[in-house]
Amino acid sequence: MRLSEIQIERCGVWRDLTLPLNPSGLNVLYGPNEAGKSTLVHFIRGVLYGFTPVAGSGADSAWYSTSSGSLVVEAGAGPQRVHRVAPAEKRGAACLIDADRARPADEFLTHALAGIDESLFRAVYAIDLRELQELGTLTGDEAAKRIYGLSLGPDGRRLLDANHRAQAARNRLVDPIQHDGELVRLIERQDQLAAQLAALDRQRQQHSDWCHRREQIEHDIADLRRRQAGLQEQLRGHLFLERAWGPWHHLREWRRELAERPVISGFPDRGLERLERVEQAIAAASENFERHAAELKQLRLEMRTSAADGAGLGNAAAMRRFVEQRGWLAELDRQRTESRGAAETAEQAFDASLESLGVDWSSERMSEVDLSPAGWQRVSGAVQSLRTAQVRQGLLKRKCRRLNAGFRELRDSLAECLHDLQGRSIETALTEARERLRQVHHLGRLQLREAELNQRQYGLSEDRQRIAPQLTLPRWVYIVLGVFCFMGIVLAGWGLIAGVATSGIAGAIYAMLGITCAGLAWGLKTQYEGDARQRMDENETRLAATLVDLHEVRESIRTVTGETARAPAADGASNEATPDSGDLVRQAAERVAELVELTRHQRTLRALRRRLTDTRQKLETARRETTTAHDAWSNLLADLGFPAELPVDQVLDTWQKLVVASDRRQHAERARAEAQAVDRLWDGYRQRIADFGRRLGSVDFDHDRPLEVLSAWEGRLAELSRLRHHRRALKKRRRALRRDVVANQARVARLNVQRNALLVQAGAASHVEFVERAGHVARRAYLDDQCAGAQRDLDATSAEHTELALVEEDLLSYEAQSNSDSIDILRLESADVEQDLHQAFERLGAVKTEIQAIEGDRQASSLRLDLEQVHHQLQQAAREWAVLETAAQVGDDVRRDYERRHQPAALVAASSFISRLTDGRFATVWTPLGERRLMVDDDRGRSLPVSALSQGTREQLFLSVRLAVIAELLRHGMALPVLLDDVFVNFDDRRAAAAAELLRDFAAEGHQVLFFTCHLHLAQIFRERGIEPSWLPSLRPPDLAEFALAPSLDWRAVLRR
Amino acid sequence: MGSFRFIHAARLFLDHQLHGTGSLPEAIRPVVEDATLLAFDRVVESCLAHHVDLLLLAGDSIVPGDHSVRGPGALIRGCERLAEQKILVVISAGSGDRWEAWPPGLRWPANVVRLTAEGPDEVPVLRDGRLLAVVCCDRASPAVEAPRVLKLGAPPNEPFCISLCEEGGAVPPDAESRANPGLASDGTGRLRHADYRATGGGAAARTVTVGRCFAHDPGPAQGVAPLETGPRGCTLVSVDETGKLRRKFLPTAAVRFEQLSLSVTPEQTRDDLLLEMIGALDQLPRYDCDRLWLVAWNVSGRGPCRELLEEGSARDSLLSAVAAEHGLQGVVIHTHAVRLRPTSSDRRGSSNTSGFSAANPAATGNDLISAFERCLAERTAQPTWSLKRCLDDSSLGDGPWASTLASLIAEIDKGDVALDVRRLGQQWFAPLEERTP
């Protein structure tokens, strides 16, 4: 693939730059600093692979704007223009631009780039000063590795990269030199955790020790408890003796006294107490008898006095019944008055309602009208139907008027627009407008193409002017060639003479020398002029082709312009000059938009028409419904007896009044009936009271006023009741006194019998004797009780100590003081044992706490989990290491194979290049067998490693290896332009000149080389070797002193800003 | 014979750490540390709640290598709680925790009977002085010694017999032993009938039933490794008056390992993936004892969701969302592993589990990848190839960490390593545009 032209529309500092290139040879591009050389390299790479932001361009907003431009690429069948537009921070899409269309360039680029990806292009075909400077910063070994990697070519570099990545990853896991890495740290952590866990193993022994100690303490506690039990036994014995001796001693004394007292049998129980109680009761009963007898006598006298008041009690029950109904009778009287008033009020209300209806209405006519809820439902239903129909009809009328107005307005405006179309339909006008828009777009493209061809024609003309002087050689060349020819003829003639005169051989030599000089002069002239003529012919051919293209484009423009000019003419626009394509596009687009709007209006008008028709139909239906409702209403009025012309509201008002009057009439009838019933009840009751009064014989009362009669009867009843109660009380008291007198007589007799029986039972003849015998009996009973109590105490003491027995000898020999001393001693010993036990329990508690602490310690659990997690991480890391190590070993296999197959050819080529670059100072580049480093042999036969070379020689070796790889790739059919950006800056003059010649020859072998430099002397070196540099403009004003070195430079020819 | 109930548990592994959990947040670490103890607490609670008459612990109650006294201490405390309700506890030592390996000096409560060589052959199970069953010590597996000669039915009028192996035992695996799972030895070589043979030591619950005889292993009360997925617990056995058995699984594990599979597609979005993951979690049964689920996702398929699960921060964000939005109340979800299964193209490139066949260069379109895969295939095809040899060939082969590395890589599957190596080679030698995000 080769580049024949760079055309930058916009990229970095460049705008509208067109730069022709020599597709088959060396192109030297000179420009001062900041002229945009690196931007050119970036642009070429960007068009081929996509634009990327340039490192260090962050502050320059130009890099963030759109980049666009094209390269003319020659690959296979003819040149193709590859164009790419990349918005800010986008790689952009490439397309191929033919004469009249653009198409995707992916397939073409894939073919042209021969599978070389961007990284390979950067790594092999683009060499810049920055890369050389990076090489200078590396140490000897690093530089050697870098250059060695270069010798392997692009795939070799990727192999080395992979190896480095694997090595870095493995070092991250295990670095055997630094003794560091993730795996190492994990192993150390594992060891630490294992050591901590091992240290915790003593917990198990401690646990065992504490358990053993717990056993010992519990054994001690058991011994102490046994001893404590023995002491308690002795103490219980002494306490038993102490408690038992007292009851035993009293029992013995009381039994002795009992034996001395006489035994009295049959004495009444509590005899003395009973005798005194009987005697007191006899005295009290006698006194009561006398008192009751006197009181009975007095009571008989009182009863005789009150016996006369018994008359009038026979009719008291009937009189009480009448008196009890007095309240009800008063209420009845009140009701009678009220019901009469209510009946009169209801009658008056009904009469008022009847008057409000008018004179035509009477009670009989009201009865004929159906005023029930069903009747009201009929009236209200008819009214609602009539009103609904009227409202609906009104709404539809308003809607119809509104739609009609809108329809007329839209129709009028559309008619004006259609009038502008001069009879054409909107669809036809829209199709024509779109066709015109497409033509205008086509015109724009043609104008762009015309400008491009003009530019190309201009460039070719200038090339022809530059080549034209080269058709004839300078005068001094002809003089030299003439001298050569003359000398050749002279020598040839001299040879003939010498051959004839002196020696044939010498003559032949002279003749040959002469012929050679002449031939050389002729050959040089022919070659030089022929080359220039050939370039002139090629230029002419391309110029002619460009002119043909230009003619065709202009014809097309005229054709299109004629068509587009006619179109505006149809619209009344001026066509005197060629219109601007942008304005035409805008006008055409506006026209299309207007027509689209008209189409929308037309659709709206149709929709309005449909809605208007529908609304009119609905209005007609509503009218019919209103008529039907009105007929129904008229029929209903006739049925009710109302006038047909009566308004609806008046009918409803009359209906309401009728309903009210009907209710009032019913109410008056009910009130009248109720008043009559109350009157009847009142008269009946009054008659009954009068009859009863006459039967009693009371003539002092007015029986027409029954309430007053009843009040008098009530007072009489109260008096009779009080008298009856007094007589009952007197009778009751007399009966009670009679019973008491009889009872007292019987009680005195019974008590005397009891007193005599007690004396007889006690064997006593008198009260005194009875008292003496009772004293003996009480003392014996007391002694028996005491003996029983002492015996119970003894039994209880024995029961509490079943294991102990009472021994008579021990009780007889008991001494209280001695026993008390023994008890004190035993209690002291028991307290000592108790204290020992308490301490033992405290120790046991402490031991148990320790055991619980060990059993509850979770440190070991946590450590084991840590250890497990570290082990898990170790497994992961080990797996990662195994993968990396295996991959690295496989990668080494691949690299060895690759070195064996690819490296020798590249090293041969690199040897040739380094020899030329160093004028034979270094002749051979080679690799020791099985090793991965480069050696360089110098002219004295010494083999030097790369690290032993100077900085400049390293760069020359770097360039040699790079060119060798490019040559090797060319052998495999991969050829791309080589971009060299000031790679000679560290070369001295001799080696720079040698490098220039090497590049020239390298380009002659079929490589396209683009050499960028900002050094004038390097441009001069190339110029001296027949390579004319292309001079890039600076952003600053040009330096005229520099122009003097390039007199043939025409800035306008290359500068397009 | 009266009806009664007992609980059969095994492999308590008290105070043993869980394996393969990966790094854990501090918030859930205490639960993981105490997982086995919490499971045993749950067993004790179940005994009390179901009013059982007997608790059988069929071996592997502790791990002697842990040298833990916390585990045995917890066991004794649990037994003391059961002693308050007069619940008998019969413990047999497993093959991994023989009695001599237990910490000395432990004080067993009175309700605990340990099956030892010197201990009783039969342990009666009583309630109010009434004999309910007999736990007999199975000192030699009859399934091994006399598998088919003696096919004894249950002798009449004998109490319900529970056979518990002195060393935990295991469910007879083969068909012959299935014939007589109800035979037990009484220590004198005499065989007797057993209605229920309690075993342990298995990684999962297992039962062999012949007629009315059972041989049952409840599995571990708490899973301790990622492969022990699902709910873990003990077995509640109810025996009615006629000797008929009913078994019921009682979950006890507070921490549960789960492995869930996901299949991603190129059309799937992050939200789809999130919903699928939550849905997969919701489909799992949930128990009251669950407090933490340690989940491993096995991902297959291709697409952006797979890349999302490969990348660190995005994956963490997704897993956090899953943990936050799942519908399981009271359960913490923690993802301890995301395993990306080989894609179909990976599998096409591999010929066996230990290596690769030569890849088809046309399939990759890259000479270096082809060469790499060819060399990898040649290397792995060698019968002597192993990760140990890879270590020996490396610069660490004779280094100070060689032995540790050797022990670690011995646990790694070399087939998986070969797959990763292939993926790494494709990553190294992929064209630039494939590597550029």
PDB file of C-alpha atoms in Angstrom, chain A residues 209-226 836-851, chain B residues 107:
ATOM      1  CA  ASP A 209      -5.239 -29.709  84.880  1.00  0.00           C
ATOM      2  CA  TRP A 210      -8.174 -27.652  86.009  1.00  0.00           C
ATOM      3  CA  CYS A 211     -10.466 -30.672  85.711  1.00  0.00           C
ATOM      4  CA  HIS A 212      -8.035 -32.712  87.847  1.00  0.00           C
ATOM      5  CA  ARG A 213      -7.961 -29.965  90.410  1.00  0.00           C
ATOM      6  CA  ARG A 214     -11.726 -29.877  90.432  1.00  0.00           C
ATOM      7  CA  GLU A 215     -11.734 -33.605  91.257  1.00  0.00           C
ATOM      8  CA  GLN A 216      -9.359 -33.050  94.178  1.00  0.00           C
ATOM      9  CA  ILE A 217     -11.396 -30.228  95.637  1.00  0.00           C
ATOM     10  CA  GLU A 218     -14.566 -32.202  95.367  1.00  0.00           C
ATOM     11  CA  HIS A 219     -12.831 -35.095  97.178  1.00  0.00           C
ATOM     12  CA  ASP A 220     -11.816 -32.716  99.985  1.00  0.00           C
ATOM     13  CA  ILE A 221     -15.339 -31.449 100.192  1.00  0.00           C
ATOM     14  CA  ALA A 222     -16.638 -34.969 100.596  1.00  0.00           C
ATOM     15  CA  ASP A 223     -14.208 -35.629 103.536  1.00  0.00           C
ATOM     16  CA  LEU A 224     -15.240 -32.436 105.256  1.00  0.00           C
ATOM     17  CA  ARG A 225     -18.853 -33.311 104.878  1.00  0.00           C
ATOM     18  CA  ARG A 226     -18.318 -36.714 106.497  1.00  0.00           C
ATOM     19  CA  ASP A 836     -13.353 -25.257 105.595  1.00  0.00           C
ATOM     20  CA  LEU A 837     -16.225 -26.351 103.439  1.00  0.00           C
ATOM     21  CA  HIS A 838     -16.979 -22.801 102.429  1.00  0.00           C
ATOM     22  CA  GLN A 839     -13.384 -22.224 101.376  1.00  0.00           C
ATOM     23  CA  ALA A 840     -13.394 -25.463  99.434  1.00  0.00           C
ATOM     24  CA  PHE A 841     -16.512 -24.388  97.605  1.00  0.00           C
ATOM     25  CA  GLU A 842     -14.933 -21.065  96.777  1.00  0.00           C
ATOM     26  CA  ARG A 843     -11.926 -22.849  95.314  1.00  0.00           C
ATOM     27  CA  LEU A 844     -14.241 -25.139  93.403  1.00  0.00           C
ATOM     28  CA  GLY A 845     -16.116 -22.143  92.010  1.00  0.00           C
ATOM     29  CA  ALA A 846     -12.884 -20.536  90.871  1.00  0.00           C
ATOM     30  CA  VAL A 847     -11.795 -23.756  89.181  1.00  0.00           C
ATOM     31  CA  LYS A 848     -15.135 -24.091  87.452  1.00  0.00           C
ATOM     32  CA  THR A 849     -14.883 -20.510  86.273  1.00  0.00           C
ATOM     33  CA  GLU A 850     -11.488 -21.262  84.778  1.00  0.00           C
ATOM     34  CA  ILE A 851     -12.845 -24.358  83.074  1.00  0.00           C
TER      35      ILE A 851
ATOM     36  CA  ARG B 107     -17.406 -34.524  83.391  1.00  0.00           C
TER      37      ARG B 107
END
